Amino acid sequence: MSTSTSMSASTETSQATPVTGPVRFDTKIAVLLRDDLEPWQRLNVTAFLVSGLGTELPEVIGEPYEDANGTPYLPMFRQPVLIFEGSKEQLTTAHARALSRVLPRSVFTSDLFSTGNDRDNRAAVRAVPTGELDLVGIAVYGPRNAVDKVVKGARMHP
């Protein structure tokens, strides 16, 4: 009788039962926010940063949800999103590290607080050279150890 990582078989009943131990992921989703943002900005930036991950990386999305009445809900990330904060310099360093490791990433610059739509957001980012972006947040996804190196020195968001 074989077992998988998500199910184990009972030798008495030959029925599969869910494994209840912790799930470990070999990947990580991390968001790094600049430490001088207002609370509403932190929430807004985080939402924008992670919004593209599932469209480009479908493996980060779990199965749809359903409540006991059968009401369906959208699927969400299959793993936690870790939120960090750091200085402007730490964001610049983390961004360079993410680029050098060729990790999937998203950016939010200070200019995006003054735009009101996706077209203007993209134009604002496109107008600034990579090394001159005024980053207020980045999101990265990839192997745990690579993401850990990107956010090294940042602290968990309180």
Short mmCIF file of C-alpha atoms in Angstrom, two decimals:
data_model
loop_
_atom_site.label_atom_id
_atom_site.label_comp_id
_atom_site.label_asym_id
_atom_site.label_seq_id
_atom_site.Cartn_x
_atom_site.Cartn_y
_atom_site.Cartn_z
CA MET A 1 0.00 0.00 0.00
CA SER A 2 1.47 3.36 -0.98
CA THR A 3 1.12 6.71 0.72
CA SER A 4 1.44 10.25 -0.57
CA THR A 5 2.55 13.42 1.15
CA SER A 6 -1.03 14.58 1.60
CA MET A 7 -2.80 11.33 2.47
CA SER A 8 -1.98 8.29 4.55
CA ALA A 9 -3.68 4.92 4.28
CA SER A 10 -5.04 3.00 7.24
CA THR A 11 -4.00 -0.63 7.28
CA GLU A 12 -7.19 -1.65 9.10
CA THR A 13 -9.78 0.00 6.85
CA SER A 14 -7.81 0.73 3.67
CA GLN A 15 -9.40 4.20 3.59
CA ALA A 16 -7.40 7.33 3.07
CA THR A 17 -7.34 9.80 5.96
CA PRO A 18 -5.99 13.34 5.88
CA VAL A 19 -2.59 13.97 7.38
CA THR A 20 -2.90 16.45 10.24
CA GLY A 21 0.75 17.45 10.66
CA PRO A 22 2.10 20.82 9.57
CA VAL A 23 2.53 21.49 5.87
CA ARG A 24 6.00 22.66 4.90
CA PHE A 25 6.59 24.60 1.71
CA ASP A 26 9.85 24.73 -0.18
CA THR A 27 8.84 28.16 -1.51
CA LYS A 28 8.08 31.46 0.16
CA ILE A 29 6.00 34.53 -0.60
CA ALA A 30 7.40 37.66 1.05
CA VAL A 31 6.38 41.30 0.99
CA LEU A 32 8.82 43.97 2.14
CA LEU A 33 7.32 47.36 2.99
CA ARG A 34 9.11 50.60 3.69
CA ASP A 35 8.92 51.35 7.39
CA ASP A 36 7.71 54.95 7.00
CA LEU A 37 4.36 54.14 5.35
CA GLU A 38 1.02 55.08 6.89
CA PRO A 39 -1.13 52.10 7.99
CA TRP A 40 -3.57 52.52 5.06
CA GLN A 41 -0.61 52.65 2.66
CA ARG A 42 0.84 49.41 4.07
CA LEU A 43 -2.44 47.60 3.46
CA ASN A 44 -2.94 49.09 0.01
CA VAL A 45 0.64 48.40 -1.12
CA THR A 46 0.49 44.80 0.16
CA ALA A 47 -2.75 44.11 -1.68
CA PHE A 48 -1.39 45.51 -4.94
CA LEU A 49 1.97 43.72 -4.63
CA VAL A 50 0.54 40.24 -4.17
CA SER A 51 -2.30 40.64 -6.67
CA GLY A 52 -0.21 39.56 -9.64
CA LEU A 53 1.36 36.45 -8.16
CA GLY A 54 -1.51 34.09 -8.88
CA THR A 55 -1.91 35.23 -12.47
CA GLU A 56 1.75 34.62 -13.31
CA LEU A 57 2.41 31.74 -10.90
CA PRO A 58 -0.70 29.54 -10.73
CA GLU A 59 1.11 27.07 -8.45
CA VAL A 60 0.78 29.56 -5.56
CA ILE A 61 -3.02 29.32 -5.65
CA GLY A 62 -4.86 26.64 -3.67
CA GLU A 63 -8.25 25.10 -4.30
CA PRO A 64 -11.52 27.07 -4.13
CA TYR A 65 -13.27 27.29 -0.76
CA GLU A 66 -16.79 26.24 0.10
CA ASP A 67 -18.73 26.62 3.34
CA ALA A 68 -21.00 24.01 4.93
CA ASN A 69 -23.97 25.30 2.90
CA GLY A 70 -22.10 24.79 -0.37
CA THR A 71 -21.56 28.52 -0.99
CA PRO A 72 -18.42 28.81 -3.14
CA TYR A 73 -15.55 31.22 -2.48
CA LEU A 74 -12.50 32.14 -4.53
CA PRO A 75 -9.27 30.24 -4.02
CA MET A 76 -6.46 31.95 -2.13
CA PHE A 77 -2.73 31.46 -1.79
CA ARG A 78 -1.87 27.94 -0.71
CA GLN A 79 0.78 29.20 1.68
CA PRO A 80 1.29 32.12 4.07
CA VAL A 81 2.46 35.51 2.89
CA LEU A 82 5.18 36.84 5.18
CA ILE A 83 5.24 40.62 5.63
CA PHE A 84 8.47 42.42 6.48
CA GLU A 85 9.41 46.07 6.93
CA GLY A 86 12.62 47.91 6.37
CA SER A 87 14.24 51.20 5.47
CA LYS A 88 14.35 52.72 2.01
CA GLU A 89 17.93 51.43 1.72
CA GLN A 90 16.86 47.91 2.69
CA LEU A 91 14.20 47.94 -0.02
CA THR A 92 16.76 49.04 -2.60
CA THR A 93 19.12 46.24 -1.50
CA ALA A 94 16.33 43.65 -1.46
CA HIS A 95 15.21 44.72 -4.93
CA ALA A 96 18.75 44.30 -6.28
CA ARG A 97 18.98 40.87 -4.64
CA ALA A 98 15.65 39.78 -6.16
CA LEU A 99 16.82 40.94 -9.59
CA SER A 100 20.18 39.15 -9.30
CA ARG A 101 18.41 35.92 -8.31
CA VAL A 102 15.86 36.37 -11.13
CA LEU A 103 12.97 35.82 -8.71
CA PRO A 104 9.40 36.66 -9.67
CA ARG A 105 8.73 40.06 -8.13
CA SER A 106 6.42 43.03 -8.10
CA VAL A 107 7.17 46.61 -7.13
CA PHE A 108 5.23 49.54 -5.75
CA THR A 109 6.83 52.98 -5.99
CA SER A 110 5.92 56.19 -4.21
CA ASP A 111 4.69 57.60 -7.53
CA LEU A 112 1.82 55.11 -7.54
CA PHE A 113 0.15 56.89 -4.62
CA SER A 114 -0.65 59.76 -6.98
CA THR A 115 -2.02 57.74 -9.89
CA GLY A 116 -5.50 56.34 -10.07
CA ASN A 117 -5.45 53.52 -12.58
CA ASP A 118 -3.38 50.65 -13.93
CA ARG A 119 -2.31 52.41 -17.13
CA ASP A 120 -0.92 55.39 -15.22
CA ASN A 121 0.70 53.08 -12.65
CA ARG A 122 2.60 51.21 -15.36
CA ALA A 123 3.62 54.48 -17.03
CA ALA A 124 4.93 55.85 -13.72
CA VAL A 125 7.14 52.79 -13.19
CA ARG A 126 8.25 52.73 -16.83
CA ALA A 127 9.40 56.37 -16.61
CA VAL A 128 12.08 55.65 -13.96
CA PRO A 129 15.32 53.66 -14.44
CA THR A 130 15.61 50.52 -12.29
CA GLY A 131 18.23 51.92 -9.93
CA GLU A 132 16.27 55.12 -9.34
CA LEU A 133 12.88 53.61 -8.43
CA ASP A 134 11.56 55.12 -5.19
CA LEU A 135 10.40 51.79 -3.79
CA VAL A 136 7.86 51.63 -0.99
CA GLY A 137 7.24 47.90 -1.35
CA ILE A 138 8.29 44.75 -3.17
CA ALA A 139 6.93 41.23 -3.23
CA VAL A 140 9.02 38.19 -4.12
CA TYR A 141 8.32 34.52 -4.60
CA GLY A 142 10.70 31.63 -4.93
CA PRO A 143 12.69 28.99 -3.09
CA ARG A 144 12.69 29.66 0.65
CA ASN A 145 16.45 30.16 0.93
CA ALA A 146 16.55 32.59 -2.01
CA VAL A 147 13.68 34.68 -0.64
CA ASP A 148 15.30 34.66 2.81
CA LYS A 149 18.46 36.12 1.25
CA VAL A 150 16.44 38.82 -0.50
CA VAL A 151 14.77 40.04 2.72
CA LYS A 152 17.84 39.48 4.92
CA GLY A 153 18.16 42.30 7.44
CA ALA A 154 14.48 43.27 7.31
CA ARG A 155 12.27 42.62 10.31
CA MET A 156 8.87 40.97 10.47
CA HIS A 157 6.08 43.52 10.25
CA PRO A 158 4.64 44.19 13.74
#
